Each structure stands twice: as structure tokens, then as C-alpha cells.
mmCIF file of C-alpha atoms in Angstrom:
data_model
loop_
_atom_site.group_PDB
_atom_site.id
_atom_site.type_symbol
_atom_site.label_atom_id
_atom_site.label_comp_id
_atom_site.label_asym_id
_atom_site.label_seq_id
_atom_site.Cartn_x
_atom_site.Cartn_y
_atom_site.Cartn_z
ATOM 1 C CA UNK A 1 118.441 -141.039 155.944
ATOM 2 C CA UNK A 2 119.898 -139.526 159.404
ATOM 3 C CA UNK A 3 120.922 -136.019 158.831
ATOM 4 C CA UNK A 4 123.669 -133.855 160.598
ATOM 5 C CA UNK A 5 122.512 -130.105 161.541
ATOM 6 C CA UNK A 6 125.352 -127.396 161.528
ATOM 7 C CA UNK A 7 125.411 -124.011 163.082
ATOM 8 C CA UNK A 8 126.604 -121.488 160.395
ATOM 9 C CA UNK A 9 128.678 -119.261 162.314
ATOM 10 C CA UNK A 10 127.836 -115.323 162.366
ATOM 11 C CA UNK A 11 129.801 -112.797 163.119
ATOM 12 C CA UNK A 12 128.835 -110.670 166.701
ATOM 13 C CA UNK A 13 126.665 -113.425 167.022
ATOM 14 C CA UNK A 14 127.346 -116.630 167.470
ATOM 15 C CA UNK A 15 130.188 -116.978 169.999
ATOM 16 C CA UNK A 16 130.543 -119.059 173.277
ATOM 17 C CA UNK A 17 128.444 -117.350 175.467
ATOM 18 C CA UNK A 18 125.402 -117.663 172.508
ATOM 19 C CA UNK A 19 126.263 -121.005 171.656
ATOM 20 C CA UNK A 20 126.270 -122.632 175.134
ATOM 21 C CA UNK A 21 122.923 -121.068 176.442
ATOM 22 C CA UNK A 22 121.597 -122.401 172.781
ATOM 23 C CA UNK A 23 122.671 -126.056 173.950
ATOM 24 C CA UNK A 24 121.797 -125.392 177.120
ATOM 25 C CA UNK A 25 118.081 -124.645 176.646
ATOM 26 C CA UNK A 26 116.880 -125.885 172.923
ATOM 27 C CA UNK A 27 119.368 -128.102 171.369
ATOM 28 C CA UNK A 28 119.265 -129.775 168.164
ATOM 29 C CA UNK A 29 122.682 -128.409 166.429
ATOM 30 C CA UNK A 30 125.524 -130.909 166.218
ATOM 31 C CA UNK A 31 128.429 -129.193 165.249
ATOM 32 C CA UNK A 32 128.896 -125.749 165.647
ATOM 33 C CA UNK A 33 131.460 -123.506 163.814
ATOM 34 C CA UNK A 34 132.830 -120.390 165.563
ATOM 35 C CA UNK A 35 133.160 -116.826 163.764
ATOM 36 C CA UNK A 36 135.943 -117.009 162.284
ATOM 37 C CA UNK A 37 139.650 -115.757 163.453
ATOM 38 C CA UNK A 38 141.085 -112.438 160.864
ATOM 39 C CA UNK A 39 144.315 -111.793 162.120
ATOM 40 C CA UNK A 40 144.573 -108.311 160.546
ATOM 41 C CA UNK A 41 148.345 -108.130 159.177
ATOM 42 C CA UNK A 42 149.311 -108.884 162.922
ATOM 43 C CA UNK A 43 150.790 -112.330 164.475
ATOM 44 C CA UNK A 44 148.764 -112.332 167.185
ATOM 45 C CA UNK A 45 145.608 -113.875 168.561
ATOM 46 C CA UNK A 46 143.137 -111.046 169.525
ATOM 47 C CA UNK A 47 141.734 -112.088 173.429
ATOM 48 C CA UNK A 48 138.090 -112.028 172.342
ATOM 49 C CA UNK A 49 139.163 -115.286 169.601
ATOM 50 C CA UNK A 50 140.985 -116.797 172.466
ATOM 51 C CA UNK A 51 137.944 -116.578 175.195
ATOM 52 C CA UNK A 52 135.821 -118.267 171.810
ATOM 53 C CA UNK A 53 137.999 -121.121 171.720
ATOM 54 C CA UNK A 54 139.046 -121.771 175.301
ATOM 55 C CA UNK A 55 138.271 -125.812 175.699
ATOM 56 C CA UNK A 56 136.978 -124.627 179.069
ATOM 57 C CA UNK A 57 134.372 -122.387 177.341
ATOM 58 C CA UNK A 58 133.314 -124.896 175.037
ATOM 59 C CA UNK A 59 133.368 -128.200 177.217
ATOM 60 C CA UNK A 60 129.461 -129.517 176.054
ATOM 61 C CA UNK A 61 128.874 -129.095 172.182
ATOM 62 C CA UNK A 62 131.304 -129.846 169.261
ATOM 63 C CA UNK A 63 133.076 -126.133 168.036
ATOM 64 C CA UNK A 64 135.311 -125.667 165.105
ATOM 65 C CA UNK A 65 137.249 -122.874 164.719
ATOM 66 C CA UNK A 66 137.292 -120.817 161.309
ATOM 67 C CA UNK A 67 139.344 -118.781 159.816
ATOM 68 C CA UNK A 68 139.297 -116.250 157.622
ATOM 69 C CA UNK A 69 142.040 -115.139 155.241
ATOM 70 C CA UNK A 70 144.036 -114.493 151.790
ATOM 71 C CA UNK A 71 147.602 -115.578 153.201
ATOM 72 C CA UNK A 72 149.364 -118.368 153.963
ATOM 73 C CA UNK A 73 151.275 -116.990 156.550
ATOM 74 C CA UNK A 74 148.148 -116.155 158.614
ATOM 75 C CA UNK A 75 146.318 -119.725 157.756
ATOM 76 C CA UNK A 76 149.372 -121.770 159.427
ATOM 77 C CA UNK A 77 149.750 -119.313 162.581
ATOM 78 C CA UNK A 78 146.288 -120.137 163.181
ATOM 79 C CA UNK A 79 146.264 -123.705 162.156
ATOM 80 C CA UNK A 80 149.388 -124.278 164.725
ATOM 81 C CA UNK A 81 147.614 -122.049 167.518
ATOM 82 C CA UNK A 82 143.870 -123.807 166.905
ATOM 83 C CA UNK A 83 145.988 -127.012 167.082
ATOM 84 C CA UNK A 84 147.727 -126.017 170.946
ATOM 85 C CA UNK A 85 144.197 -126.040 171.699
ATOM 86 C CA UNK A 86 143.694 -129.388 170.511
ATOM 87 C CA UNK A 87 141.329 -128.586 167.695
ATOM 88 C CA UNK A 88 141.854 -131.220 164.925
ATOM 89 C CA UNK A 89 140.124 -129.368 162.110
ATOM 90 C CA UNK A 90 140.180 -125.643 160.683
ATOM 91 C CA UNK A 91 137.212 -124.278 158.873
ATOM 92 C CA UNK A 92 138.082 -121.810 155.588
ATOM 93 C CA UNK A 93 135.693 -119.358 155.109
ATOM 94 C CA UNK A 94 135.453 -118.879 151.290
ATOM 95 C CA UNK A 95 131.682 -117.108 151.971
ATOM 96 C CA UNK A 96 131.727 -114.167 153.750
ATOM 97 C CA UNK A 97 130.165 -111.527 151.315
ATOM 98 C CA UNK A 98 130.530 -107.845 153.097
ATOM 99 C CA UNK A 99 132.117 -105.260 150.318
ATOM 100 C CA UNK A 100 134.560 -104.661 152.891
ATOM 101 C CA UNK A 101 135.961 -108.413 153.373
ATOM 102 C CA UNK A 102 135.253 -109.103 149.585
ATOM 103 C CA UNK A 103 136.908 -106.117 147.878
ATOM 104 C CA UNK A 104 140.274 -106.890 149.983
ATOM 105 C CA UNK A 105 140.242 -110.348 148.408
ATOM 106 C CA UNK A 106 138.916 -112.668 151.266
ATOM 107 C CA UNK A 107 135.905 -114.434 151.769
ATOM 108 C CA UNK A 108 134.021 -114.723 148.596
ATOM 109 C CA UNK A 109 135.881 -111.916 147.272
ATOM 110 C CA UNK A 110 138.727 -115.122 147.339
ATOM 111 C CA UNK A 111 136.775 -117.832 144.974
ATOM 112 C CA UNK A 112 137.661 -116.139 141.541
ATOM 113 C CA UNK A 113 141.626 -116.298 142.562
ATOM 114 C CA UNK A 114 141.851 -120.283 142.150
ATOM 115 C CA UNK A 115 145.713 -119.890 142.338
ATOM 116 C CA UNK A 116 145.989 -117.828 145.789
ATOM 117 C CA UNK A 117 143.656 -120.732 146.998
ATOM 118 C CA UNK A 118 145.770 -123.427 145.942
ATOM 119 C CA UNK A 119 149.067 -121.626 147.525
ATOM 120 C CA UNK A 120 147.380 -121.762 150.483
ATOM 121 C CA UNK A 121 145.970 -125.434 150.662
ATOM 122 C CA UNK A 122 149.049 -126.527 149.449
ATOM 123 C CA UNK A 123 151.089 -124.725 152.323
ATOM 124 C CA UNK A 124 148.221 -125.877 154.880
ATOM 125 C CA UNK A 125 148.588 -129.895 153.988
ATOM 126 C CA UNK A 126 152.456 -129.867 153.498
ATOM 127 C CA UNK A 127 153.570 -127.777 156.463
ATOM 128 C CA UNK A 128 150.371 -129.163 159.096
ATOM 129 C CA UNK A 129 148.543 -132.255 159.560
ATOM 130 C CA UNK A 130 145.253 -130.009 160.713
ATOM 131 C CA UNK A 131 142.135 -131.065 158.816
ATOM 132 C CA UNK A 132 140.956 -128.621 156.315
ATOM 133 C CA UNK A 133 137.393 -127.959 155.540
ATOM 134 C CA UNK A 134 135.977 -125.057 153.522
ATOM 135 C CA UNK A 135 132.858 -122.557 153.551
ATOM 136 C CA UNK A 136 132.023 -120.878 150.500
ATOM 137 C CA UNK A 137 129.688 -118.870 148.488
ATOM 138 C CA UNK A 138 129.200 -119.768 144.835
ATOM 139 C CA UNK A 139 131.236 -116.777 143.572
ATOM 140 C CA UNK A 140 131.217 -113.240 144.216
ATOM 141 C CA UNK A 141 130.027 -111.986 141.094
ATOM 142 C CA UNK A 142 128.625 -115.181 139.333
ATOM 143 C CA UNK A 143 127.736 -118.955 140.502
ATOM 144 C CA UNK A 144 130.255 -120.220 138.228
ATOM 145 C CA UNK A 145 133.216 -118.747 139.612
ATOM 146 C CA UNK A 146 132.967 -122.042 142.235
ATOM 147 C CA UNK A 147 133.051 -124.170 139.282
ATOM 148 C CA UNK A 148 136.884 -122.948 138.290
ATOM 149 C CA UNK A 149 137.957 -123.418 141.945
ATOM 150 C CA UNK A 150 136.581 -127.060 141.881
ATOM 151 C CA UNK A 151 139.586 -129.000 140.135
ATOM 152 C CA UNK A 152 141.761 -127.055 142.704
ATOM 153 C CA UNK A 153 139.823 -128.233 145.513
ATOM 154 C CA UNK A 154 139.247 -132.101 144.557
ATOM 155 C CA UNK A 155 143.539 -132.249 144.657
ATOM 156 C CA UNK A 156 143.295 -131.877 148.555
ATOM 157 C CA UNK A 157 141.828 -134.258 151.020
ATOM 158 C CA UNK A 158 139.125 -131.535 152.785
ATOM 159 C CA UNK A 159 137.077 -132.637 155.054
ATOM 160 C CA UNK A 160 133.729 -130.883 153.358
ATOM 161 C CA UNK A 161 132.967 -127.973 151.741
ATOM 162 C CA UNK A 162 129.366 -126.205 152.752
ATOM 163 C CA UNK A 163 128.010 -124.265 150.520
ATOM 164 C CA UNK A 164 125.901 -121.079 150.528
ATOM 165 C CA UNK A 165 123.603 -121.077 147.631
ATOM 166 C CA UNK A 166 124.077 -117.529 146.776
ATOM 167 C CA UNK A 167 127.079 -115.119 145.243
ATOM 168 C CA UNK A 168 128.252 -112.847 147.334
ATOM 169 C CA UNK A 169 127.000 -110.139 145.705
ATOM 170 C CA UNK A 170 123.369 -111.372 146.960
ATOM 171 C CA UNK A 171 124.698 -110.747 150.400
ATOM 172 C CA UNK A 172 121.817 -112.273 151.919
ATOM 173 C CA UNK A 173 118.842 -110.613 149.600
ATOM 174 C CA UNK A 174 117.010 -112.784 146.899
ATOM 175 C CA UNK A 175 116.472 -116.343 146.190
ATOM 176 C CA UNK A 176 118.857 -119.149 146.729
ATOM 177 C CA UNK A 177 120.265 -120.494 143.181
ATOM 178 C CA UNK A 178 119.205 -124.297 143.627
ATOM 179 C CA UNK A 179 120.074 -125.216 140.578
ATOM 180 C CA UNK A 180 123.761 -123.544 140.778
ATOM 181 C CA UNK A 181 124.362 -125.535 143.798
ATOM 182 C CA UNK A 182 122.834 -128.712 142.216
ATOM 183 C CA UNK A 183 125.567 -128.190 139.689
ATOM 184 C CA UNK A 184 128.353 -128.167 142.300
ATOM 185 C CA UNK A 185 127.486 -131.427 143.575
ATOM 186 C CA UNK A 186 128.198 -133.086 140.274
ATOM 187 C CA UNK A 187 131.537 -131.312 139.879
ATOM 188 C CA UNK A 188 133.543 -131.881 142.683
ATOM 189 C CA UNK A 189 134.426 -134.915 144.620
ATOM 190 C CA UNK A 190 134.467 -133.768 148.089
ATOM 191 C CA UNK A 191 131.304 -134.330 150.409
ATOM 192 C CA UNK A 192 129.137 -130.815 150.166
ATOM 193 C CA UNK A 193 126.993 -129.325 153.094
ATOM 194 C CA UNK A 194 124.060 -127.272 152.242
ATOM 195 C CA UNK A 195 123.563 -124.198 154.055
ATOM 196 C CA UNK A 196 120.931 -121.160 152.976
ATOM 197 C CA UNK A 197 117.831 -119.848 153.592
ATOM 198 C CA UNK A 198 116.643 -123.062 156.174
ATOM 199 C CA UNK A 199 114.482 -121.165 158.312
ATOM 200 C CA UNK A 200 111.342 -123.225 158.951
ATOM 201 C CA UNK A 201 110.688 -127.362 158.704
ATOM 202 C CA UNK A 202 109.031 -127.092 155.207
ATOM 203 C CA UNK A 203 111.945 -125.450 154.434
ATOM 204 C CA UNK A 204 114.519 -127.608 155.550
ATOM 205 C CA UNK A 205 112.225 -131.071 154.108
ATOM 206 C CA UNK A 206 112.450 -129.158 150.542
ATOM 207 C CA UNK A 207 115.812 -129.028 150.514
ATOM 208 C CA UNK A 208 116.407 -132.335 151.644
ATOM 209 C CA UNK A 209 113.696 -133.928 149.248
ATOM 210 C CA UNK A 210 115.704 -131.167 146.143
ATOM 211 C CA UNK A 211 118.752 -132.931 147.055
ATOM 212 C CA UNK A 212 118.438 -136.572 148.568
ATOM 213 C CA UNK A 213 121.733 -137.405 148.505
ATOM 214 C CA UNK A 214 122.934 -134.586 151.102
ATOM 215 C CA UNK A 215 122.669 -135.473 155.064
ATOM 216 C CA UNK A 216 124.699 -132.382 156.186
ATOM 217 C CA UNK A 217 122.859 -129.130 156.479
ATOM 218 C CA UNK A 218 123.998 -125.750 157.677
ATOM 219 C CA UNK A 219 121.356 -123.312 159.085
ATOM 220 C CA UNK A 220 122.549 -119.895 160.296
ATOM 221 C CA UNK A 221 120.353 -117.051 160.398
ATOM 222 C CA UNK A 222 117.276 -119.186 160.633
ATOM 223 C CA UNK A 223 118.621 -120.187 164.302
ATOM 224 C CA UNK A 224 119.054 -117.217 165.653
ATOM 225 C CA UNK A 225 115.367 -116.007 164.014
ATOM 226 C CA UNK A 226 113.754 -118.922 165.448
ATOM 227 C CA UNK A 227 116.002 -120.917 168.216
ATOM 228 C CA UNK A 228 113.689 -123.648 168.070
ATOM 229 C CA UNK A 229 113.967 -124.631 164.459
ATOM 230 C CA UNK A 230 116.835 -127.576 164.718
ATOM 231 C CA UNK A 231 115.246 -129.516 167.753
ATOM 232 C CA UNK A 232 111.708 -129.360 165.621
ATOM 233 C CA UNK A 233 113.447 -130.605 162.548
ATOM 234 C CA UNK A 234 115.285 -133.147 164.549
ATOM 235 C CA UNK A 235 112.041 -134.442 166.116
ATOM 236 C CA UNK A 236 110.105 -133.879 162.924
ATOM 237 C CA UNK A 237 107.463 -131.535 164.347
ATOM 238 C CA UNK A 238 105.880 -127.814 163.787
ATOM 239 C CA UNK A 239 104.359 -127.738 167.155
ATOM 240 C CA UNK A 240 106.145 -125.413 169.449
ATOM 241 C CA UNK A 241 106.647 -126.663 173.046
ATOM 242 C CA UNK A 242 103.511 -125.692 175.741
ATOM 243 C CA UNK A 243 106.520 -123.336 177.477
ATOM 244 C CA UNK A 244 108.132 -121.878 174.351
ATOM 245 C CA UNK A 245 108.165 -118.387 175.729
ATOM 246 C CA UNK A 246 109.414 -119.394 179.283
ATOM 247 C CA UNK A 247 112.168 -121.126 177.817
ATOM 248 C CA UNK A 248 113.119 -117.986 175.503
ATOM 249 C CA UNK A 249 112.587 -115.855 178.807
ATOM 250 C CA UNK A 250 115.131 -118.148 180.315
ATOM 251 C CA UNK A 251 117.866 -118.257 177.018
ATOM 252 C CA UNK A 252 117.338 -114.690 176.493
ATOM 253 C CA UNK A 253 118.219 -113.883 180.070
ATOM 254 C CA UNK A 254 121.099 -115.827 180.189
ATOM 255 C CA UNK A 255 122.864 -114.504 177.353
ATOM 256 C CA UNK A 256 121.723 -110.770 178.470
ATOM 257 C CA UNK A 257 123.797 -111.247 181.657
ATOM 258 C CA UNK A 258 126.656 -112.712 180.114
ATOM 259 C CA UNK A 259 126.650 -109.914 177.720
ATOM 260 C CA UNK A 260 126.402 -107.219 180.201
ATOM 261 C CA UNK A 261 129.193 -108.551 182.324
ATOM 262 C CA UNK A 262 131.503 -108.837 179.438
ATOM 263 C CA UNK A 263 130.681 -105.339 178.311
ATOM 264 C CA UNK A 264 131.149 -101.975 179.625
ATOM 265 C CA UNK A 265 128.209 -100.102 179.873
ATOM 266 C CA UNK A 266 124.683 -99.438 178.718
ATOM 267 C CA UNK A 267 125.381 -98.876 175.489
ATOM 268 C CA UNK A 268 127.221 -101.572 174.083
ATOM 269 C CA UNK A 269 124.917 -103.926 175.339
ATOM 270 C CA UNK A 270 121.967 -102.397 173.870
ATOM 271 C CA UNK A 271 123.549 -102.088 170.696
ATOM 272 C CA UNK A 272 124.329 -105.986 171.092
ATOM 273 C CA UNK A 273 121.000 -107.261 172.135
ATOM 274 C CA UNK A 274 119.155 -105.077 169.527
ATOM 275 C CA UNK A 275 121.287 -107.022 166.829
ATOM 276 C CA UNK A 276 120.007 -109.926 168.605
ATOM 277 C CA UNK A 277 116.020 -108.679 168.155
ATOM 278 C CA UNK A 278 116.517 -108.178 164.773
ATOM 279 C CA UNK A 279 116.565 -112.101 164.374
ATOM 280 C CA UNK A 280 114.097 -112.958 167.666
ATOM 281 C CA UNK A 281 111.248 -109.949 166.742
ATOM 282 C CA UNK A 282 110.862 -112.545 163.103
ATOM 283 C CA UNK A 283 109.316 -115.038 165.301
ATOM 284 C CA UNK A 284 107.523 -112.448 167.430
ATOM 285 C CA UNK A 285 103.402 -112.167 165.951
ATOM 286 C CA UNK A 286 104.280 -108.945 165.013
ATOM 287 C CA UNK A 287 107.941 -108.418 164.250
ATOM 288 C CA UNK A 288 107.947 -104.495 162.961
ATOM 289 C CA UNK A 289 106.007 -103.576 166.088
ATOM 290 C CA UNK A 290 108.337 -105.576 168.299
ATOM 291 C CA UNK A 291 111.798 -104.740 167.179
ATOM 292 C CA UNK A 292 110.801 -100.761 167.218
ATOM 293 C CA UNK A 293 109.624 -101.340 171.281
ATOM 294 C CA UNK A 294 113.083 -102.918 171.388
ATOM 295 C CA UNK A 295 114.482 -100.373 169.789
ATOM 296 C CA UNK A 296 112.835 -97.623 171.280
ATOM 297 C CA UNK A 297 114.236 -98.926 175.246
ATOM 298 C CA UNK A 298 117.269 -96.052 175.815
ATOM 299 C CA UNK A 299 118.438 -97.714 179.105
ATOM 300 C CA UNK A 300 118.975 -101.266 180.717
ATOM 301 C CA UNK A 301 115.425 -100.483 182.605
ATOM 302 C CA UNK A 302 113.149 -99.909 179.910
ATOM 303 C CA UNK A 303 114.926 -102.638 178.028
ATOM 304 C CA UNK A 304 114.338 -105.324 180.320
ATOM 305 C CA UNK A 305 110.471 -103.526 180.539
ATOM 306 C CA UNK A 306 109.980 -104.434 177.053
ATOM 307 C CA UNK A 307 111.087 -107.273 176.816
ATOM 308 C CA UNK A 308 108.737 -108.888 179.336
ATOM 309 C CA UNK A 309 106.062 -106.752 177.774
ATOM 310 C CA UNK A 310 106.651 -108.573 174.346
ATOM 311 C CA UNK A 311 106.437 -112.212 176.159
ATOM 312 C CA UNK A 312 104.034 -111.575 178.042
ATOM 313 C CA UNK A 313 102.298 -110.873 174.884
ATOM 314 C CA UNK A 314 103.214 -113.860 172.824
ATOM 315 C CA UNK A 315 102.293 -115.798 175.477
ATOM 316 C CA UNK A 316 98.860 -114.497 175.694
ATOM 317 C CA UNK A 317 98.258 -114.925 171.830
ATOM 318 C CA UNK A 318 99.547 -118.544 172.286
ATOM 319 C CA UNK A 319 97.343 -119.684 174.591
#
């Protein structure tokens, strides 16, 4: 069966600059979904969400925007400004589970309010003709909380709804809860993406061989941990290309000089490309050692030292 592959967004991570060197140099992601929009009690778009969604920033891959929120109010300013942009679809995110987001009743702090959901979907389809699609967790506290928000859900013409296989509680620590999600596919009516814990081809053929009737599938931290995953699951292989540290030399410079030209100074981009290692030292032989030499660079210098030091060193042990 052909398969789609979907970029779960992350936030501080995945925005323009990220997602067009990833195009640009290993491909393999379809659609991609942009961190999503908060508006923070205020009618206005904040300049860093506008610079995400410029059509001129995003003219080579597929982007839609998200957004995340508990009011209706905010869901139709953004629907009608996505729309100026001449975005056809707005992504609900129903997943995000940081205490902070959660406790103030968005995210997947939001799935156990069925009622606020349906205000809002109602609201969305009668007052906008933007395309509606949802990202959730399975709850916050339980798996089943999902299940209540279903018959809600299946009254509305969504697009999709992907899924995380985890409770927000989880954040992103423990298993996935296969069977919880196999449950959800039997219980709604809308087309489900799968999205959690793809971060290597075995992993991404279990999932599809667990549930055979899926051919959308989300994979979000797994990119960013190993950039190469969706082209080698695309092209069915486990072998690396000859050049897979020259290309990451190439990516990772890229984005470092977009990064440092948007920000001011040394340390905000140090803070932003050690975020960054956190993911790229898991495919490193020796991840520990590699995100403490990363972490240990104080200035731009010793950074960019380092950094050559670890490919040059993964590209010995490759050979």
C-alpha cells in the first residue's frame, strides 16, 4: 500500500528555516505541519508566526498551519488570517502535553472537555469554509478520555485526526499504548494518522504491519534525531548514503547561519543549536559524549570546533 509521511511539528524546532534545508538536502516528508499559532488573549499575529507562514518562505514543500487553542474567538481569527494566506486547511492541536499548556485547558489538557470542543468546531464549520483537521493525544490523564470526544468529532467533516499514542501525562516517557490507539480506529469514522515513537525503519514497518489499514504516518522527534529516517523508509532501505556526514555538514550549516542571522547574539544561538544536538548527538556513535562537547563550546568558535571534530569522527568510524 503507498504510504504518506508527515512531519509532526515541534515547537522551537521545526519552523521554515528547519523545514526547507530538511527538503532541501534529505527529503522524504510530504506534508509538513508548522508549530502551531497561540495567540495569547491578544488579536494579533506575533511576526515570528507570520515569517512561518509567509507563501514566500514556504514555496517548495506542502505546510499547514496549526493552531493551538481553547476559544473560539482565537480559532476563527486565525482560520480567517491562515486563509488571507491562502491556506485551505487548519490543523487543531488536541496533543500538546506540557503542564503549562495542559493545566490552562489546551492541548491535551482540552480532550476531557468534549463540550468546549464541540463549541468550537461548530463555530469553525458554520462561520468558515477552512478545512479542519485535528492532532491529539489519547487523553491527558487516561487513553479513554479520546473515546468520549469521538461521537463529537464524527458530527464534523475533519479532514483527519493524527494521533499520538500516548496521554499527555506520558509527555514523551514510556511506551506507546498500541492497543489504546487500535481502539480509536474502530470508534470513530474519520481517517486517523499514526504518529509516535517512529524513529528507525523496523520501527516504522511494525507499525504499519500492527495496523495495515493506516497509510498516513506522522514522525516527529525521530526526524530531527535522525534526518535521514523518511527518505530510507520511503526507499525501503537501512543503508545510510556513502556521504551521510557531508550532507549533515551541509544541512547543519545551513540552518546554523540562518539561525545566527535571525538571532542576536552568541547566546541565543547556542542555546538554539544545543536544543538541536539533543536530537542529532542520538545518531552520533556516542551520543552522551557528543552532546556534552556540544555543550561544553561557550562561544560561536569553539562551537563550530566541535562540531567538525564530531564529523570528522563519525566519518572515520564509518568508513
Amino acid at each position: 500500500m503507498a504510504f504518506t509521511l508527515l512531519s509532526s511539528p515541534l515547537q522551537g524546532f521545526t519552523d521554515f528555516r528547519f523545514r526547507n534545508a530538511f527538503h532541501h538536502y534529505f527529503g522524504g516528508i510530504d506534508t509538513f505541519y508548522s508549530p502551531y499559532i497561540r495567540l495569547n488573549g491578544k488579536f494579533k499575529i506575533k511576526s515570528s508566526y507570520q515569517n512561518d507562514l509567509l507563501l514566500e518562505n514556504n514555496t517548495t514543500l506542502e505546510v499547514i498551519p496549526q493552531i493551538i487553542t481553547n476559544d473560539a474567538e482565537d480559532f476563527l481569527f486565525v482560520a480567517k488570517y491562515v486563509q488571507s494566506l491562502g491556506y485551505k486547511e487548519l490543523n487543531w492541536n488536541l496533543g500538546c502535553p506540557y503542564p503549562m499548556v495542559a493545566k490552562s485547558g489546551m492541548g491535551s489538557g482540552l480532550i476531557c472537555n468534549p463540550e468546549k470542543i464541540n463549541t468550537i468546531l461548530e463555530r469553525a464549520h458554520k462561520e468558515t469554509d477552512i478545512l479542519v483537521s485535528m492532532k491529539m493525544r489519547m487523553g491527558y490523564e487516561h487513553a479513554e478520555e479520546i473515546l468520549e470526544v469521538f461521537p463529537i468529532l464524527d458530527q464534523y467533516p475533519l479532514k483527519n485526526i493524527a494521533i499520538h499514542a500516548r496521554i499527555g501525562k506520558q509527555l514523551y516517557k514510556g511506551p506507546v499504548d498500541l492497543d489504546a490507539f487500535e481502539r480509536c480506529i474502530s470508534s470513530t469514522k474519520h481517517k486517523l494518522y499514526y504518529n509516535g515513537d517512529i524513529t528507525s525503519v523496523a520501527s516504522f514497518k511494525a507499525m504499519q504491519n500492527r495496523f495495515p489499514s493506516l497509510d498516513h504516518f506522522m514522525i516527529g522527534r525521530g526526524l530531527i534525531a535522525d534526518p535521514f529516517l523518511p527518505q530510507m523508509i520511503k526507499n525501503d532501505t537501512t543503508e545510510y548514503p556513502e556521504n551521510r556526514w557531508d550532507i549533515f555538514e551541509e544541512f547543519h550549516n545551513t540552518i546554523y547561519q540562518q539561525y545566527d542571522e535571525y538571532l542576536s547574539g552568541p547566546t541565543p544561538i547556542k542555546m538554539k543549536m544545543l536544543g538541536f544536538w539533543e536530537f542529532f548527538s542520538q545518531s552520533c556513535s556516542n551520543p552522551q559524549k557528543t552532546y556534552k562537547a556540544i555543550k561544553k563550546a561557550t562561544n560561536p568558535f569553539k562551537y563550530k570546533q566541535a562540531v567538525k571534530l564530531i564529523l570528522n569522527n563519525e566519518q572515520k568510524l564509518s568508513r
